[in-house]
mmCIF file of C-alpha atoms and ligand atoms in Angstrom:
data_model
loop_
_atom_site.group_PDB
_atom_site.id
_atom_site.type_symbol
_atom_site.label_atom_id
_atom_site.label_comp_id
_atom_site.label_asym_id
_atom_site.label_seq_id
_atom_site.Cartn_x
_atom_site.Cartn_y
_atom_site.Cartn_z
ATOM 1 C CA UNK R 1 0.000 0.000 0.000
ATOM 2 C CA UNK R 2 1.262 3.471 -0.766
ATOM 3 C CA UNK R 3 0.386 6.739 0.946
ATOM 4 C CA UNK R 4 -2.738 8.344 -0.490
ATOM 5 C CA UNK R 5 -4.299 11.772 -0.217
ATOM 6 C CA UNK R 6 -7.703 10.304 0.602
ATOM 7 C CA UNK R 7 -9.211 10.992 4.035
ATOM 8 C CA UNK R 8 -8.611 8.246 6.564
ATOM 9 C CA UNK R 9 -11.259 5.907 7.905
ATOM 10 C CA UNK R 10 -10.834 3.664 10.938
ATOM 11 C CA UNK R 11 -13.135 0.974 12.283
ATOM 12 C CA UNK R 12 -12.933 -2.373 14.034
ATOM 13 C CA UNK R 13 -14.786 -5.266 15.582
ATOM 14 C CA UNK R 14 -14.061 -7.489 18.524
ATOM 15 C CA UNK R 15 -13.169 -11.143 17.917
ATOM 16 C CA UNK R 16 -15.523 -12.015 20.752
ATOM 17 C CA UNK R 17 -17.378 -14.876 19.054
ATOM 18 C CA UNK R 18 -16.829 -17.563 16.415
ATOM 19 C CA UNK R 19 -19.034 -15.596 14.059
ATOM 20 C CA UNK R 20 -20.001 -11.989 13.553
ATOM 21 C CA UNK R 21 -23.710 -11.319 13.888
ATOM 22 C CA UNK R 22 -26.119 -9.727 11.454
ATOM 23 C CA UNK R 23 -25.962 -6.373 13.284
ATOM 24 C CA UNK R 24 -22.186 -6.243 12.819
ATOM 25 C CA UNK R 25 -22.669 -7.088 9.166
ATOM 26 C CA UNK R 26 -25.409 -4.537 8.484
ATOM 27 C CA UNK R 27 -24.377 -1.789 10.915
ATOM 28 C CA UNK R 28 -20.681 -1.868 10.183
ATOM 29 C CA UNK R 29 -19.185 -4.325 7.698
ATOM 30 C CA UNK R 30 -21.438 -3.560 4.732
ATOM 31 C CA UNK R 31 -20.798 0.174 5.265
ATOM 32 C CA UNK R 32 -17.076 -0.465 5.370
ATOM 33 C CA UNK R 33 -17.011 -2.260 2.052
ATOM 34 C CA UNK R 34 -18.732 0.664 0.371
ATOM 35 C CA UNK R 35 -16.584 3.306 2.041
ATOM 36 C CA UNK R 36 -13.217 1.665 1.382
ATOM 37 C CA UNK R 37 -13.325 3.011 -2.165
ATOM 38 C CA UNK R 38 -13.304 6.649 -1.051
ATOM 39 C CA UNK R 39 -11.075 6.458 2.000
ATOM 40 C CA UNK R 40 -7.640 5.326 3.041
ATOM 41 C CA UNK R 41 -9.261 2.732 5.273
ATOM 42 C CA UNK R 42 -7.875 0.928 8.337
ATOM 43 C CA UNK R 43 -9.898 -2.069 9.494
ATOM 44 C CA UNK R 44 -8.786 -3.627 12.716
ATOM 45 C CA UNK R 45 -9.651 -6.818 14.584
ATOM 46 C CA UNK R 46 -9.730 -5.339 18.064
ATOM 47 C CA UNK R 47 -8.495 -8.221 20.193
ATOM 48 C CA UNK R 48 -7.263 -5.907 22.990
ATOM 49 C CA UNK R 49 -10.865 -4.756 23.346
ATOM 50 C CA UNK R 50 -12.089 -8.356 23.381
ATOM 51 C CA UNK R 51 -10.066 -9.191 26.516
ATOM 52 C CA UNK R 52 -11.973 -6.578 28.524
ATOM 53 C CA UNK R 53 -14.264 -9.524 29.230
ATOM 54 C CA UNK R 54 -12.883 -13.046 29.889
ATOM 55 C CA UNK R 55 -11.789 -14.941 26.741
ATOM 56 C CA UNK R 56 -10.435 -18.436 26.284
ATOM 57 C CA UNK R 57 -6.843 -17.911 24.980
ATOM 58 C CA UNK R 58 -6.829 -20.591 22.238
ATOM 59 C CA UNK R 59 -10.350 -19.584 21.252
ATOM 60 C CA UNK R 60 -9.285 -15.964 20.984
ATOM 61 C CA UNK R 61 -6.569 -16.739 18.423
ATOM 62 C CA UNK R 62 -9.029 -18.723 16.311
ATOM 63 C CA UNK R 63 -11.686 -16.020 16.592
ATOM 64 C CA UNK R 64 -9.201 -13.348 15.593
ATOM 65 C CA UNK R 65 -8.506 -15.197 12.343
ATOM 66 C CA UNK R 66 -12.202 -15.918 11.837
ATOM 67 C CA UNK R 67 -13.084 -12.253 12.257
ATOM 68 C CA UNK R 68 -10.403 -11.148 9.782
ATOM 69 C CA UNK R 69 -11.604 -13.796 7.325
ATOM 70 C CA UNK R 70 -15.172 -12.480 7.582
ATOM 71 C CA UNK R 71 -13.973 -8.941 6.849
ATOM 72 C CA UNK R 72 -12.362 -10.122 3.628
ATOM 73 C CA UNK R 73 -15.240 -12.443 2.742
ATOM 74 C CA UNK R 74 -17.688 -9.555 3.081
ATOM 75 C CA UNK R 75 -15.675 -7.455 0.665
ATOM 76 C CA UNK R 76 -12.798 -5.757 2.477
ATOM 77 C CA UNK R 77 -9.944 -5.834 0.000
ATOM 78 C CA UNK R 78 -6.523 -6.064 1.708
ATOM 79 C CA UNK R 79 -4.941 -4.606 -1.435
ATOM 80 C CA UNK R 80 -6.994 -1.425 -1.018
ATOM 81 C CA UNK R 81 -7.445 -1.195 2.737
ATOM 82 C CA UNK R 82 -5.158 -1.843 5.684
ATOM 83 C CA UNK R 83 -6.467 -4.893 7.512
ATOM 84 C CA UNK R 84 -4.696 -5.745 10.764
ATOM 85 C CA UNK R 85 -4.893 -7.084 14.301
ATOM 86 C CA UNK R 86 -4.834 -4.548 17.131
ATOM 87 C CA UNK R 87 -2.257 -6.364 19.280
ATOM 88 C CA UNK R 88 0.201 -6.297 16.363
ATOM 89 C CA UNK R 89 0.492 -2.524 16.813
ATOM 90 C CA UNK R 90 1.673 -1.705 20.326
ATOM 91 C CA UNK R 91 1.012 2.010 19.800
ATOM 92 C CA UNK R 92 -2.675 1.339 20.546
ATOM 93 C CA UNK R 93 -1.951 0.381 24.156
ATOM 94 C CA UNK R 94 0.626 3.158 24.517
ATOM 95 C CA UNK R 95 -1.627 5.955 23.298
ATOM 96 C CA UNK R 96 -4.514 4.548 25.336
ATOM 97 C CA UNK R 97 -2.399 5.029 28.469
ATOM 98 C CA UNK R 98 -1.698 8.648 27.575
ATOM 99 C CA UNK R 99 -5.391 9.284 26.908
ATOM 100 C CA UNK R 100 -6.314 7.586 30.196
ATOM 101 C CA UNK R 101 -4.409 10.327 31.945
ATOM 102 C CA UNK R 102 -6.507 12.967 30.198
ATOM 103 C CA UNK R 103 -9.919 11.390 30.810
ATOM 104 C CA UNK R 104 -12.008 12.326 33.804
ATOM 105 C CA UNK R 105 -13.252 9.483 35.990
ATOM 106 C CA UNK R 106 -16.779 10.897 35.857
ATOM 107 C CA UNK R 107 -16.524 11.344 32.116
ATOM 108 C CA UNK R 108 -15.631 7.682 31.639
ATOM 109 C CA UNK R 109 -18.363 6.720 34.086
ATOM 110 C CA UNK R 110 -21.036 8.197 31.836
ATOM 111 C CA UNK R 111 -20.419 5.674 29.041
ATOM 112 C CA UNK R 112 -23.598 3.659 28.705
ATOM 113 C CA UNK R 113 -21.963 0.593 27.110
ATOM 114 C CA UNK R 114 -19.967 0.050 30.306
ATOM 115 C CA UNK R 115 -23.135 0.339 32.349
ATOM 116 C CA UNK R 116 -24.898 -2.242 30.141
ATOM 117 C CA UNK R 117 -22.009 -4.687 29.922
ATOM 118 C CA UNK R 118 -20.996 -4.433 33.578
ATOM 119 C CA UNK R 119 -24.577 -4.986 34.659
ATOM 120 C CA UNK R 120 -24.630 -8.213 32.657
ATOM 121 C CA UNK R 121 -21.520 -9.467 34.473
ATOM 122 C CA UNK R 122 -22.170 -7.940 37.853
ATOM 123 C CA UNK R 123 -20.533 -4.575 38.494
ATOM 124 C CA UNK R 124 -18.065 -5.964 41.057
ATOM 125 C CA UNK R 125 -16.563 -8.458 38.636
ATOM 126 C CA UNK R 126 -16.362 -6.063 35.657
ATOM 127 C CA UNK R 127 -12.737 -5.184 34.874
ATOM 128 C CA UNK R 128 -11.130 -1.758 34.863
ATOM 129 C CA UNK R 129 -10.287 -2.577 31.228
ATOM 130 C CA UNK R 130 -13.989 -2.717 30.437
ATOM 131 C CA UNK R 131 -14.371 0.666 32.118
ATOM 132 C CA UNK R 132 -11.588 2.225 30.028
ATOM 133 C CA UNK R 133 -12.651 0.440 26.798
ATOM 134 C CA UNK R 134 -13.780 3.721 25.147
ATOM 135 C CA UNK R 135 -10.376 5.290 25.815
ATOM 136 C CA UNK R 136 -8.622 2.457 23.993
ATOM 137 C CA UNK R 137 -11.117 2.989 21.185
ATOM 138 C CA UNK R 138 -10.195 6.678 21.108
ATOM 139 C CA UNK R 139 -6.542 5.699 20.764
ATOM 140 C CA UNK R 140 -7.393 3.319 17.894
ATOM 141 C CA UNK R 141 -9.048 6.115 15.970
ATOM 142 C CA UNK R 142 -6.678 8.993 16.734
ATOM 143 C CA UNK R 143 -3.498 7.072 15.904
ATOM 144 C CA UNK R 144 -4.501 6.995 12.246
ATOM 145 C CA UNK R 145 -5.737 10.612 12.103
ATOM 146 C CA UNK R 146 -9.082 9.190 11.000
ATOM 147 C CA UNK R 147 -11.624 11.628 9.590
ATOM 148 C CA UNK R 148 -14.449 9.109 9.585
ATOM 149 C CA UNK R 149 -15.451 6.274 11.913
ATOM 150 C CA UNK R 150 -18.252 4.116 10.524
ATOM 151 C CA UNK R 151 -20.043 2.491 13.463
ATOM 152 C CA UNK R 152 -23.481 1.447 14.620
ATOM 153 C CA UNK R 153 -25.604 3.770 16.752
ATOM 154 C CA UNK R 154 -24.409 1.995 19.929
ATOM 155 C CA UNK R 155 -20.915 3.422 19.427
ATOM 156 C CA UNK R 156 -21.908 7.071 18.919
ATOM 157 C CA UNK R 157 -21.090 8.016 22.510
ATOM 158 C CA UNK R 158 -17.608 6.519 22.247
ATOM 159 C CA UNK R 159 -16.829 8.531 19.132
ATOM 160 C CA UNK R 160 -18.043 11.664 20.970
ATOM 161 C CA UNK R 161 -15.578 10.900 23.764
ATOM 162 C CA UNK R 162 -12.845 10.434 21.146
ATOM 163 C CA UNK R 163 -13.629 13.895 19.759
ATOM 164 C CA UNK R 164 -13.528 15.423 23.233
ATOM 165 C CA UNK R 165 -10.162 13.800 23.961
ATOM 166 C CA UNK R 166 -8.709 14.919 20.622
ATOM 167 C CA UNK R 167 -9.822 18.513 21.242
ATOM 168 C CA UNK R 168 -8.505 18.430 24.810
ATOM 169 C CA UNK R 169 -5.118 17.105 23.743
ATOM 170 C CA UNK R 170 -4.874 19.619 20.893
ATOM 171 C CA UNK R 171 -5.699 22.569 23.099
ATOM 172 C CA UNK R 172 -3.307 21.489 25.874
ATOM 173 C CA UNK R 173 -0.355 20.358 23.801
ATOM 174 C CA UNK R 174 -0.834 21.884 20.352
ATOM 175 C CA UNK R 175 -2.499 20.576 17.215
ATOM 176 C CA UNK R 176 -1.781 16.869 17.027
ATOM 177 C CA UNK R 177 -4.946 14.947 16.239
ATOM 178 C CA UNK R 178 -7.544 15.264 13.546
ATOM 179 C CA UNK R 179 -10.965 15.387 15.233
ATOM 180 C CA UNK R 180 -12.963 12.489 13.761
ATOM 181 C CA UNK R 181 -16.637 12.224 12.856
ATOM 182 C CA UNK R 182 -18.832 9.194 13.488
ATOM 183 C CA UNK R 183 -20.404 7.887 10.307
ATOM 184 C CA UNK R 184 -23.710 6.330 11.315
ATOM 185 C CA UNK R 185 -25.959 5.272 8.508
ATOM 186 C CA UNK R 186 -29.544 6.070 9.504
ATOM 187 C CA UNK R 187 -31.493 3.125 8.166
ATOM 188 C CA UNK R 188 -28.946 0.525 9.223
ATOM 189 C CA UNK R 189 -27.916 1.988 12.533
ATOM 190 C CA UNK R 190 -29.300 -0.722 14.769
ATOM 191 C CA UNK R 191 -30.366 -4.315 14.334
ATOM 192 C CA UNK R 192 -32.315 -5.762 17.244
ATOM 193 C CA UNK R 193 -32.404 -9.211 18.792
ATOM 194 C CA UNK R 194 -35.083 -11.371 17.136
ATOM 195 C CA UNK R 195 -36.390 -12.557 20.514
ATOM 196 C CA UNK R 196 -36.001 -9.296 22.432
ATOM 197 C CA UNK R 197 -36.561 -6.695 19.699
ATOM 198 C CA UNK R 198 -35.936 -3.823 22.083
ATOM 199 C CA UNK R 199 -32.350 -4.990 22.771
ATOM 200 C CA UNK R 200 -29.555 -4.671 20.218
ATOM 201 C CA UNK R 201 -28.451 -7.864 18.531
ATOM 202 C CA UNK R 202 -25.142 -8.806 20.115
ATOM 203 C CA UNK R 203 -22.536 -11.535 19.610
ATOM 204 C CA UNK R 204 -22.437 -12.187 23.311
ATOM 205 C CA UNK R 205 -26.202 -12.134 23.923
ATOM 206 C CA UNK R 206 -27.300 -14.293 26.845
ATOM 207 C CA UNK R 207 -29.491 -16.390 24.580
ATOM 208 C CA UNK R 208 -28.580 -17.480 21.080
ATOM 209 C CA UNK R 209 -32.211 -17.688 19.928
ATOM 210 C CA UNK R 210 -32.538 -14.110 18.700
ATOM 211 C CA UNK R 211 -29.064 -13.868 17.249
ATOM 212 C CA UNK R 212 -28.406 -14.326 13.521
ATOM 213 C CA UNK R 213 -24.785 -15.360 13.062
ATOM 214 C CA UNK R 214 -23.128 -14.666 9.731
ATOM 215 C CA UNK R 215 -21.538 -18.133 9.754
ATOM 216 C CA UNK R 216 -24.535 -20.171 10.940
ATOM 217 C CA UNK R 217 -25.783 -22.835 8.515
ATOM 218 C CA UNK R 218 -28.843 -21.776 6.489
ATOM 219 C CA UNK R 219 -31.249 -24.069 8.376
ATOM 220 C CA UNK R 220 -30.265 -22.587 11.755
ATOM 221 C CA UNK R 221 -30.833 -19.024 10.530
ATOM 222 C CA UNK R 222 -34.134 -20.037 8.968
ATOM 223 C CA UNK R 223 -35.364 -21.481 12.261
ATOM 224 C CA UNK R 224 -34.393 -18.338 14.169
ATOM 225 C CA UNK R 225 -36.126 -16.030 11.702
ATOM 226 C CA UNK R 226 -39.293 -18.134 11.564
ATOM 227 C CA UNK R 227 -39.445 -18.008 15.390
ATOM 228 C CA UNK R 228 -38.774 -14.265 15.631
ATOM 229 C CA UNK R 229 -41.035 -12.429 18.070
ATOM 230 C CA UNK R 230 -43.760 -10.338 16.362
ATOM 231 C CA UNK R 231 -47.120 -9.160 17.806
ATOM 232 C CA UNK R 232 -50.827 -10.020 17.763
ATOM 233 C CA UNK R 233 -51.951 -7.407 15.257
ATOM 234 C CA UNK R 234 -51.135 -9.502 12.200
ATOM 235 C CA UNK R 235 -50.586 -6.451 9.967
ATOM 236 C CA UNK R 236 -47.244 -5.878 8.258
ATOM 237 C CA UNK R 237 -46.410 -2.247 8.964
ATOM 238 C CA UNK R 238 -43.500 -0.309 10.421
ATOM 239 C CA UNK R 239 -43.857 1.151 13.907
ATOM 240 C CA UNK R 240 -40.755 0.928 16.077
ATOM 241 C CA UNK R 241 -42.666 1.859 19.260
ATOM 242 C CA UNK R 242 -45.627 -0.493 19.149
ATOM 243 C CA UNK R 243 -44.308 -3.150 16.735
ATOM 244 C CA UNK R 244 -40.590 -3.511 17.481
ATOM 245 C CA UNK R 245 -40.369 -7.128 16.274
ATOM 246 C CA UNK R 246 -42.011 -6.612 12.879
ATOM 247 C CA UNK R 247 -40.215 -3.281 12.406
ATOM 248 C CA UNK R 248 -36.870 -4.999 13.000
ATOM 249 C CA UNK R 249 -37.679 -7.662 10.401
ATOM 250 C CA UNK R 250 -38.690 -4.944 7.947
ATOM 251 C CA UNK R 251 -35.464 -3.017 8.535
ATOM 252 C CA UNK R 252 -33.305 -6.079 7.955
ATOM 253 C CA UNK R 253 -35.305 -6.982 4.858
ATOM 254 C CA UNK R 254 -35.055 -3.456 3.482
ATOM 255 C CA UNK R 255 -31.321 -3.039 4.054
ATOM 256 C CA UNK R 256 -30.325 -6.414 2.651
ATOM 257 C CA UNK R 257 -32.646 -6.302 -0.359
ATOM 258 C CA UNK R 258 -31.956 -2.648 -1.175
ATOM 259 C CA UNK R 259 -35.719 -1.962 -1.188
ATOM 260 C CA UNK R 260 -37.222 0.839 0.874
ATOM 261 C CA UNK R 261 -39.209 -0.153 3.980
ATOM 262 C CA UNK R 262 -42.339 1.242 2.313
ATOM 263 C CA UNK R 263 -41.903 -0.980 -0.693
ATOM 264 C CA UNK R 264 -41.405 -4.075 1.497
ATOM 265 C CA UNK R 265 -44.546 -3.138 3.447
ATOM 266 C CA UNK R 266 -46.452 -2.748 0.152
ATOM 267 C CA UNK R 267 -45.161 -6.129 -1.060
ATOM 268 C CA UNK R 268 -46.474 -7.897 2.063
ATOM 269 C CA UNK R 269 -49.680 -5.878 2.389
ATOM 270 C CA UNK R 270 -52.547 -8.209 3.286
ATOM 271 C CA UNK R 271 -50.211 -11.155 3.852
ATOM 272 C CA UNK R 272 -49.263 -12.556 7.245
ATOM 273 C CA UNK R 273 -46.039 -12.450 9.251
ATOM 274 C CA UNK R 274 -45.259 -16.008 8.113
ATOM 275 C CA UNK R 275 -44.879 -14.806 4.520
ATOM 276 C CA UNK R 276 -42.740 -11.869 5.565
ATOM 277 C CA UNK R 277 -40.476 -14.195 7.526
ATOM 278 C CA UNK R 278 -40.189 -16.655 4.624
ATOM 279 C CA UNK R 279 -39.238 -13.801 2.331
ATOM 280 C CA UNK R 280 -36.723 -12.565 4.866
ATOM 281 C CA UNK R 281 -35.114 -16.008 5.147
ATOM 282 C CA UNK R 282 -34.376 -15.841 1.419
ATOM 283 C CA UNK R 283 -33.064 -12.301 1.549
ATOM 284 C CA UNK R 284 -30.770 -13.062 4.502
ATOM 285 C CA UNK R 285 -29.510 -16.283 2.954
ATOM 286 C CA UNK R 286 -28.856 -14.473 -0.330
ATOM 287 C CA UNK R 287 -26.591 -12.024 1.494
ATOM 288 C CA UNK R 288 -24.877 -14.327 3.967
ATOM 289 C CA UNK R 289 -24.314 -17.520 1.950
ATOM 290 C CA UNK R 290 -21.506 -16.040 -0.203
ATOM 291 C CA UNK R 291 -19.830 -14.549 2.895
ATOM 292 C CA UNK R 292 -20.009 -17.907 4.671
ATOM 293 C CA UNK R 293 -18.546 -19.798 1.727
ATOM 294 C CA UNK R 294 -15.701 -17.345 1.185
ATOM 295 C CA UNK R 295 -14.903 -17.315 4.922
ATOM 296 C CA UNK R 296 -14.520 -21.102 4.910
ATOM 297 C CA UNK R 297 -12.174 -20.883 1.914
ATOM 298 C CA UNK R 298 -10.033 -18.241 3.612
ATOM 299 C CA UNK R 299 -9.870 -20.203 6.851
ATOM 300 C CA UNK R 300 -8.645 -23.266 4.995
ATOM 301 C CA UNK R 301 -5.379 -21.382 4.321
ATOM 302 C CA UNK R 302 -4.389 -19.779 7.651
ATOM 303 C CA UNK R 303 -0.812 -19.104 6.460
ATOM 304 C CA UNK R 304 -2.090 -16.848 3.684
ATOM 305 C CA UNK R 305 -4.463 -15.113 6.080
ATOM 306 C CA UNK R 306 -1.589 -14.520 8.526
ATOM 307 C CA UNK R 307 0.526 -13.154 5.691
ATOM 308 C CA UNK R 308 -2.177 -10.623 4.795
ATOM 309 C CA UNK R 309 -2.498 -9.610 8.441
ATOM 310 C CA UNK R 310 1.280 -9.196 8.811
ATOM 311 C CA UNK R 311 1.316 -6.993 5.727
ATOM 312 C CA UNK R 312 -1.477 -4.862 7.196
ATOM 313 C CA UNK R 313 0.314 -4.626 10.546
ATOM 314 C CA UNK R 314 3.436 -3.330 8.850
ATOM 315 C CA UNK R 315 1.625 -0.338 7.358
ATOM 316 C CA UNK R 316 -0.464 0.234 10.483
ATOM 317 C CA UNK R 317 2.722 0.305 12.587
ATOM 318 C CA UNK R 318 4.277 2.884 10.295
ATOM 319 C CA UNK R 319 1.316 5.259 10.445
ATOM 320 C CA UNK R 320 0.522 4.748 14.136
ATOM 321 C CA UNK R 321 4.209 5.039 15.074
ATOM 322 C CA UNK R 322 4.419 8.479 13.491
ATOM 323 C CA UNK R 323 1.456 9.752 15.510
ATOM 324 C CA UNK R 324 2.754 8.233 18.734
ATOM 325 C CA UNK R 325 6.184 9.840 18.246
ATOM 326 C CA UNK R 326 4.501 13.202 17.862
ATOM 327 C CA UNK R 327 2.338 12.640 20.956
ATOM 328 C CA UNK R 328 5.351 11.667 23.077
ATOM 329 C CA UNK R 329 7.272 14.688 21.879
ATOM 330 C CA UNK R 330 4.345 17.030 22.579
ATOM 331 C CA UNK R 331 3.846 15.841 26.138
ATOM 332 C CA UNK R 332 7.539 15.602 26.992
ATOM 333 C CA UNK R 333 8.039 11.860 27.217
ATOM 334 C CA UNK R 334 11.679 11.043 26.515
ATOM 335 C CA UNK R 335 12.154 8.695 23.563
HETATM 336 N N1 AQP B 1 -27.081 -4.793 16.632
HETATM 337 C C1 AQP B 1 -26.297 -3.988 15.934
HETATM 338 N N2 AQP B 1 -26.811 -3.199 14.981
HETATM 339 C C2 AQP B 1 -26.009 -2.365 14.248
HETATM 340 N N3 AQP B 1 -24.670 -2.303 14.414
HETATM 341 C C3 AQP B 1 -24.122 -3.090 15.371
HETATM 342 N N4 AQP B 1 -22.853 -3.267 15.782
HETATM 343 C C4 AQP B 1 -22.821 -4.188 16.766
HETATM 344 N N5 AQP B 1 -24.055 -4.632 17.005
HETATM 345 C C5 AQP B 1 -24.893 -3.965 16.165
HETATM 346 C C6 AQP B 1 -21.704 -2.569 15.224
HETATM 347 O O1 AQP B 1 -20.720 -3.550 14.921
HETATM 348 C C7 AQP B 1 -19.428 -2.990 15.107
HETATM 349 C C8 AQP B 1 -18.534 -3.932 15.860
HETATM 350 O O2 AQP B 1 -18.919 -4.066 17.166
HETATM 351 P P1 AQP B 1 -17.928 -4.786 18.193
HETATM 352 O O3 AQP B 1 -17.688 -6.172 17.796
HETATM 353 O O4 AQP B 1 -16.718 -3.961 18.406
HETATM 354 O O5 AQP B 1 -18.678 -4.706 19.537
HETATM 355 P P2 AQP B 1 -20.139 -4.482 19.891
HETATM 356 O O6 AQP B 1 -20.680 -3.210 19.351
HETATM 357 O O7 AQP B 1 -20.197 -4.637 21.366
HETATM 358 O O8 AQP B 1 -20.817 -5.678 19.107
HETATM 359 P P3 AQP B 1 -21.458 -6.951 19.726
HETATM 360 O O9 AQP B 1 -21.831 -7.870 18.630
HETATM 361 O O10 AQP B 1 -22.532 -6.553 20.674
HETATM 362 O O11 AQP B 1 -20.233 -7.594 20.469
HETATM 363 P P4 AQP B 1 -20.099 -8.109 21.956
HETATM 364 O O12 AQP B 1 -21.283 -8.978 22.190
HETATM 365 O O13 AQP B 1 -18.811 -8.836 21.985
HETATM 366 O O14 AQP B 1 -20.090 -6.906 22.818
HETATM 367 C C9 AQP B 1 -19.618 -1.635 15.765
HETATM 368 O O15 AQP B 1 -19.472 -0.642 14.777
HETATM 369 C C10 AQP B 1 -21.028 -1.678 16.245
HETATM 370 O O16 AQP B 1 -21.620 -0.400 16.260
#
């Protein structure tokens, strides 16, 4: 990869499960593949973030490769974009430490993802790493001088914190960081759990029943969609407040088929939820089957995958190293 004059984009996902879920695919990955054409894009498998909750070590290595393979299978082109693993670039942890020293305790305490995730685990057992997760995320983004950060709605607050930290650093120590913008695509911002359609779909959901995994076999996904929670009204229409289940199905259908929600509603007018679900099974399978097949191919050659990741890490280290040198110089840390 050579240096380009395009604006920089940074984004990442945690290798916290054997498969990405449909929300990751719709909310992030499919945006990434479109945006990589117009940006100098850095896509990271954020394994340092993943260890903020307990992970099995051997499983984590396998999941790191599986996550990278799914990026490529979904359309990330390692010849165009820099694809790498977070722990291969030590500048992430180093800048995170510096930013930790600039973040208020109360400021970090307002992050709602920590509140949600720590509640799931029990606040006493949640790690300090989980608490400072957004600060590591700020370091990820700022190291590459990213202009744009494509994420789902759930990450908006973390990008806001990143902006605050960039501005704070710049005003204290002189212009150093570009202040990034979150790129949150409206229609695709949030995919909800099929069983609890008021909760976001999540890789680490307590129950697997409402979770559509990118790598699940077609029959498993079909079963989950056919059992998705709806309502008693029996009318296919979009209303997030009173019909969260049906509205979620309509959103997924619309995004993956490229049709507007209105046109999907018109197509299923007068038909039951069963028909909508059957149609959705086809639409989902049409999108995920090629990703699944390509992922399996990539995973059958781990040496080649590792080679691509090493190549990405080399460029990421170059760019991140430059920013870190500047940061250290600005704050008076001897090199
Ligand atoms: N349900 C969702 N709808 C839309 N976008 C989503 N994202 C996650 N869930 C949804 C987006 O996917 C990207 C990667 O997220 P991550 O892996 O870093 O962590 P996460 O947001 O915490 O995702 P999960 O699946 O819920 O992971 P676990 O269970 O490990 O915490 C982000 O851009 C996110 O917005």
